[in-house]
Coordinates of C-alpha atoms in Angstrom, one line a residue:
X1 CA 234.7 -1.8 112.4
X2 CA 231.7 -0.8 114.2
X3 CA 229.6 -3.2 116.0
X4 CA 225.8 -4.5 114.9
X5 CA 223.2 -2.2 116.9
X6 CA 221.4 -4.5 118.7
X7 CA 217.4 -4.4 118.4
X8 CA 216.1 -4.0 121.6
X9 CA 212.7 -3.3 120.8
X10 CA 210.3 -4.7 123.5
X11 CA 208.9 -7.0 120.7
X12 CA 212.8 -8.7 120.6
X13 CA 212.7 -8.5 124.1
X14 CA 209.5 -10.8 124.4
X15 CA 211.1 -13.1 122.1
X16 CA 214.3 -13.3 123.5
X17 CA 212.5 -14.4 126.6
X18 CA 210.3 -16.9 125.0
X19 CA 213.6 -18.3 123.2
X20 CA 215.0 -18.7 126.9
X21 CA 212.1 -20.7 128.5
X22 CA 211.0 -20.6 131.8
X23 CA 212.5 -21.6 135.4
X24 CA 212.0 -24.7 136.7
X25 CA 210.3 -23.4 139.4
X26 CA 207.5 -22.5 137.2
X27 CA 207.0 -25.8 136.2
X28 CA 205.0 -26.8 139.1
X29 CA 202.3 -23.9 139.2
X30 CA 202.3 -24.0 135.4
X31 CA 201.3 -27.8 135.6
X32 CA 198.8 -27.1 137.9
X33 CA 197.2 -24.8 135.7
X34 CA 198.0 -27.1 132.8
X35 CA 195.6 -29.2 135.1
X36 CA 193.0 -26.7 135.5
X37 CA 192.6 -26.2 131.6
X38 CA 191.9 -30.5 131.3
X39 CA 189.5 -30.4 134.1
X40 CA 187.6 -27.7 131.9
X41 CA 188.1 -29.6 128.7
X42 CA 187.1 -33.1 130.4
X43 CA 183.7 -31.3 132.0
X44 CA 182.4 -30.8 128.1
X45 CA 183.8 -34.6 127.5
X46 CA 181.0 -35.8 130.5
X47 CA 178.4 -33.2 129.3
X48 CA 178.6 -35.0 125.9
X49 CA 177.8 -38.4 127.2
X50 CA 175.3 -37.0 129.6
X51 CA 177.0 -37.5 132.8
X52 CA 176.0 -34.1 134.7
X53 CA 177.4 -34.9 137.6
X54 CA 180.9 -35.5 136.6
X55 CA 180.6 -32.9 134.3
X56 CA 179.7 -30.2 137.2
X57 CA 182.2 -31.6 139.6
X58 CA 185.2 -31.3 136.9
X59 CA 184.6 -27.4 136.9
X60 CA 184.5 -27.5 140.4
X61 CA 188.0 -29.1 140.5
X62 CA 189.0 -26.4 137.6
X63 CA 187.7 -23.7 139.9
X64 CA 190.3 -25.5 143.0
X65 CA 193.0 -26.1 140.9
X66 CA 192.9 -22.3 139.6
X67 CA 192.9 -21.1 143.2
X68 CA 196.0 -22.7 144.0
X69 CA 198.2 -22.0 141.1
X70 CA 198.3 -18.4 141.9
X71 CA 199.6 -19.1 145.6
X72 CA 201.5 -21.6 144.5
X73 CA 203.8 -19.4 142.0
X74 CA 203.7 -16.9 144.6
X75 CA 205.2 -19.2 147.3
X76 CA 208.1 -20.2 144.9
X77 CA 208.0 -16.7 143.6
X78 CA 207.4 -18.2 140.0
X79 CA 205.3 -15.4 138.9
X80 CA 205.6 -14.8 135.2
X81 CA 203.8 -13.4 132.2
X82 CA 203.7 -16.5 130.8
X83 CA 201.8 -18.0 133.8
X84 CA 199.4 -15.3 133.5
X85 CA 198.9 -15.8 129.9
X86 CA 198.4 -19.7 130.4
X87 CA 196.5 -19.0 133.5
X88 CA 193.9 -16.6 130.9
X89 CA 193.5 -19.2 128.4
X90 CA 192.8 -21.5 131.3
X91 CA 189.9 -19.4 132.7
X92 CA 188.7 -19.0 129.0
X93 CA 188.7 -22.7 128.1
X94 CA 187.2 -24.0 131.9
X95 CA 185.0 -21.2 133.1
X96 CA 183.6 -19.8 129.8
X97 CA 183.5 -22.6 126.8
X98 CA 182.9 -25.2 129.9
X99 CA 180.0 -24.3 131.5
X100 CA 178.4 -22.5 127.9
X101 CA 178.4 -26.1 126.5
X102 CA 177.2 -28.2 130.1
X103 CA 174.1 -26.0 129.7
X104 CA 173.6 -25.8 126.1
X105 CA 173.5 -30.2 125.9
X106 CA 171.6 -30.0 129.4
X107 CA 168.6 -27.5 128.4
X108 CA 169.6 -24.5 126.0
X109 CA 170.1 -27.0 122.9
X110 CA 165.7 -27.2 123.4
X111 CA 165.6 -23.3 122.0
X112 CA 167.8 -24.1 118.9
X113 CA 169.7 -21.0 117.9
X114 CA 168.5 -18.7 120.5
X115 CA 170.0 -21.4 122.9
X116 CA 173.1 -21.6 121.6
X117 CA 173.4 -17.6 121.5
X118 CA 172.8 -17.5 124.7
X119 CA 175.3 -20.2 125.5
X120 CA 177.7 -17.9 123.3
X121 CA 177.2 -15.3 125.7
X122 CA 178.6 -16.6 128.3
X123 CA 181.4 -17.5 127.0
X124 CA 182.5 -14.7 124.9
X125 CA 181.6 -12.4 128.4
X126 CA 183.7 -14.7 130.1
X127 CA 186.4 -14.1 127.0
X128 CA 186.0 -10.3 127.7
X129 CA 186.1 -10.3 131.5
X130 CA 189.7 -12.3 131.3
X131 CA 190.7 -9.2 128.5
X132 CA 189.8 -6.4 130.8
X133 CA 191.7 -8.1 133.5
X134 CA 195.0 -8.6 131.3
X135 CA 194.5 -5.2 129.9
X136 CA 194.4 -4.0 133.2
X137 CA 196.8 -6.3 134.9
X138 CA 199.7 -2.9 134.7
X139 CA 197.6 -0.4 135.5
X140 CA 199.3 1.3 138.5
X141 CA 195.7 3.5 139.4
X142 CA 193.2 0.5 140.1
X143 CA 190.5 1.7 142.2
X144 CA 188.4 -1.9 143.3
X145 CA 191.8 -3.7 143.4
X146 CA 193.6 -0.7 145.7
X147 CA 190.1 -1.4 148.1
X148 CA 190.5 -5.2 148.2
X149 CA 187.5 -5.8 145.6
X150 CA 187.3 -7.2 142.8
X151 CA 185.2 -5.2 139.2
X152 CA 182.6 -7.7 138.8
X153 CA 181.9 -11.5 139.3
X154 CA 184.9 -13.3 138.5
X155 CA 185.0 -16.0 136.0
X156 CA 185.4 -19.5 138.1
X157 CA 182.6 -18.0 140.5
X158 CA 180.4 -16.9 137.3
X159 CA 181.0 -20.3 136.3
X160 CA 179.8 -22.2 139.6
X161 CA 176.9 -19.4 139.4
X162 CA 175.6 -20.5 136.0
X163 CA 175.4 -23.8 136.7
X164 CA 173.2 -23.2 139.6
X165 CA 170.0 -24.5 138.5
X166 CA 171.6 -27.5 137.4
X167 CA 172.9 -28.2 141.3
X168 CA 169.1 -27.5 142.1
X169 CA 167.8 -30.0 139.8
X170 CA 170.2 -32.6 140.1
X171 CA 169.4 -32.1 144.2
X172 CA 165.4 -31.9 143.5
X173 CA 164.9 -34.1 140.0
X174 CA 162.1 -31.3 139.8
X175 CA 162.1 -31.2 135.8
X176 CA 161.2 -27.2 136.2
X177 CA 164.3 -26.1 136.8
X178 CA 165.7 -27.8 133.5
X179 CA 163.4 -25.7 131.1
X180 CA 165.4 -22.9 129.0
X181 CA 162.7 -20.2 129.7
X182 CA 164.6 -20.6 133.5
X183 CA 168.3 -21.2 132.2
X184 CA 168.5 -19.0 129.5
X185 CA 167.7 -15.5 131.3
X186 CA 169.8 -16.7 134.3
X187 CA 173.2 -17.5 132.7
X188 CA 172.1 -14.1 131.0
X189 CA 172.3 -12.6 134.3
X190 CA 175.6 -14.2 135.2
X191 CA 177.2 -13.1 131.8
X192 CA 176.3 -9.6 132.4
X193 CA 177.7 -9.9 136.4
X194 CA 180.7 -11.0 134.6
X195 CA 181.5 -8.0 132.5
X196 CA 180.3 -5.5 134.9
X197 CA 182.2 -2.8 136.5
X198 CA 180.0 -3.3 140.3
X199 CA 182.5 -3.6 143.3
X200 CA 182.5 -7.4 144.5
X201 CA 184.1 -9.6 147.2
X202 CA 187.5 -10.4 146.3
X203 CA 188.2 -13.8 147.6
X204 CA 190.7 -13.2 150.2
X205 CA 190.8 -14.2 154.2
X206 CA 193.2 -12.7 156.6
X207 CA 192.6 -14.7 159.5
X208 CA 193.7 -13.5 163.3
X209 CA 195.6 -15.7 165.3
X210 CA 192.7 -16.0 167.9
X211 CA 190.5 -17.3 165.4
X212 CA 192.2 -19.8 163.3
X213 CA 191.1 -22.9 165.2
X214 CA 187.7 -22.1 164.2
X215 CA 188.2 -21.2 160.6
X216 CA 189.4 -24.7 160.8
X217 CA 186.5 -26.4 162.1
X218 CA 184.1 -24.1 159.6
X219 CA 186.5 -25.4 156.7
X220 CA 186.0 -29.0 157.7
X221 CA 182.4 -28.5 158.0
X222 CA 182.3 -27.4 154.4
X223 CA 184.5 -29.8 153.1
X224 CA 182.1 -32.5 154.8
X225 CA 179.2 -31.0 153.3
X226 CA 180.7 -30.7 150.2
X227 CA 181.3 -34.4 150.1
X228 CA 178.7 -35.6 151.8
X229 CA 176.0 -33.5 149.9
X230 CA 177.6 -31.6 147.4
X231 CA 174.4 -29.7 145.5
X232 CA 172.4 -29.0 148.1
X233 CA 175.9 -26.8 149.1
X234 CA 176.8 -25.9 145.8
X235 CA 173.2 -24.5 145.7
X236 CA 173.5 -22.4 149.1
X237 CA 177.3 -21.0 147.9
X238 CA 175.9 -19.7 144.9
X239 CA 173.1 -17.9 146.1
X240 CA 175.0 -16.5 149.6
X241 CA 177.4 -15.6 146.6
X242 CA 174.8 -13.3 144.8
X243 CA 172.8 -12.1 148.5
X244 CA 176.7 -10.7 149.1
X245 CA 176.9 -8.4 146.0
X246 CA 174.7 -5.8 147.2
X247 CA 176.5 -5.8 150.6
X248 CA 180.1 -5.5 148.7
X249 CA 178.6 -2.3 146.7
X250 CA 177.8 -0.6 149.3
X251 CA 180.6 -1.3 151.0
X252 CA 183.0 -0.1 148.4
X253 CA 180.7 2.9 148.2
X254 CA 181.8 3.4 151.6
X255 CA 185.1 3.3 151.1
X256 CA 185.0 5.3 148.2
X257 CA 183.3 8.2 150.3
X258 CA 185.6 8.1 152.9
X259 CA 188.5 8.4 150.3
X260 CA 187.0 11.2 148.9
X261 CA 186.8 12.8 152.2
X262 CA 190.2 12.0 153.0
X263 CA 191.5 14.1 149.8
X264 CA 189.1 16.9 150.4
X265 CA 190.5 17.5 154.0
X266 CA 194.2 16.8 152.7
X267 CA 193.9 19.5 149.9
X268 CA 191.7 21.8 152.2
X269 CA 194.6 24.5 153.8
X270 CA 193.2 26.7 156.6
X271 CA 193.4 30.0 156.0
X272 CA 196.0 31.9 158.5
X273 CA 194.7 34.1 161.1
X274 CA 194.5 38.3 160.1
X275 CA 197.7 40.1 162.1

């Protein structure tokens, strides 16, 4: 009797996985994106009863907690698709819906539909941004990523952007920075960094052993001021963030040049000399 082919179709394949679950050494980086995800969620629970501050720092901690899972799954070597998937839906969820609806309550709900386009835009950039990554995630020819860059602003540091003139006018009171005709074209600006194809920091530190007593001492600084007056720092971060951009285009530019270079002398063959 001849045996049942079996389907092995990648489709069956994903589902076979699915059926299986995932190790329990995922568990822990999962949660902690699991965590992310309610830090997001809670931030538009605080923007809805008016409690900026709370709201801002609950993207903050979304933007922490997403910087850890990565390295956490990595140090277990719990990397999975499923983690990446969650990990998307996080980002979506914290650093797109998030920080659309903290500005649309806080000024953007003043301009009525226009506002809450604009609020749309953010998020649905910040939707786009996380599908160009994913679709990209296999691709073995990756020029920014091969370069140590990242292709534009990525979403947990467009989210701490947008909300930059609210750390400015919960650190001044000055009622200026609140109006939409400020708000609206700048989380503009931040949703089109987002889905933008310019070269930009990636935010990774290889530190020398000669060195690493005082990349303590800077973090500790930070952390202080971060506690101790956290939108006045906030403020600075964001806009050191965006005085960096130009500097990491024309650095990849570099780069890029001296690639091209590099190939050109590879493929150039000198010609042999005439007998």
């Amino acid at each position: 009797m001849r045996e049942p082919k079996l389907d092995r179709s990648p489709r069956n394949l994903r589902f076979t996985n699915a059926a299986r679950g995932i190790p329990l050494r995922a568990v822990l980086p999962n949660t902690v994106t699991a965590l992310a995800l309610c830090s997001g969620l809670t931030a538009t629970r605080f923007a809805m009863l008016g409690n900026w501050e709370v709201a801002v720092l609950m993207v903050l901690a979304a933007a922490v907690l997403d910087g850890v899972d990565g390295k956490i799954a990595r140090l277990v070597r719990a990397e999975s698709r499923f983690g990446a998937e969650l990990d998307s839906l996080s980002d979506a969820i914290s650093f797109g819906v998030a920080p659309a609806l903290i500005l649309y309550l806080w000024s953007l709900n003043t301009l009525g539909r226009f506002g809450w386009l604009v609020a749309l835009l953010l998020a649905l950039f910040c939707a786009l941004r996380l599908a160009r990554f994913n679709a990209a995630i296999d691709q073995k020819e990756q020029p920014h990523k091969s370069a140590g860059f990242l292709t534009g602003v990525p979403a947990p540091a467009g989210a701490l952007l947008a909300l930059t003139p609210l750390y400015l006018w919960l650190w001044t009171g000055e009622a200026t920075l609140a109006e939409p005709a400020i708000v609206a074209p700048w989380t503009v600006l931040i949703a089109v960094l987002m889905i933008s194809s310019i070269a930009t920091f990636a935010p990774t530190i290889r530190l020398k052993q000669n060195v690493r007593f005082e990349a303590v001492a800077v973090l500790v600084v930070f952390v202080a001021a971060l506690v101790s007056a956290p939108w006045p720092t906030l403020a600075v971060m964001a806009l050191v963030y965006l005085a960096a951009i130009p500097f990491s285009i024309r650095s990849y530019r570099r780069i890029r040049r001296l690639r091209a270079a590099a190939v050109d002398g590879s493929a150039y063959v000198p010609a042999s000399p005439a007998p």
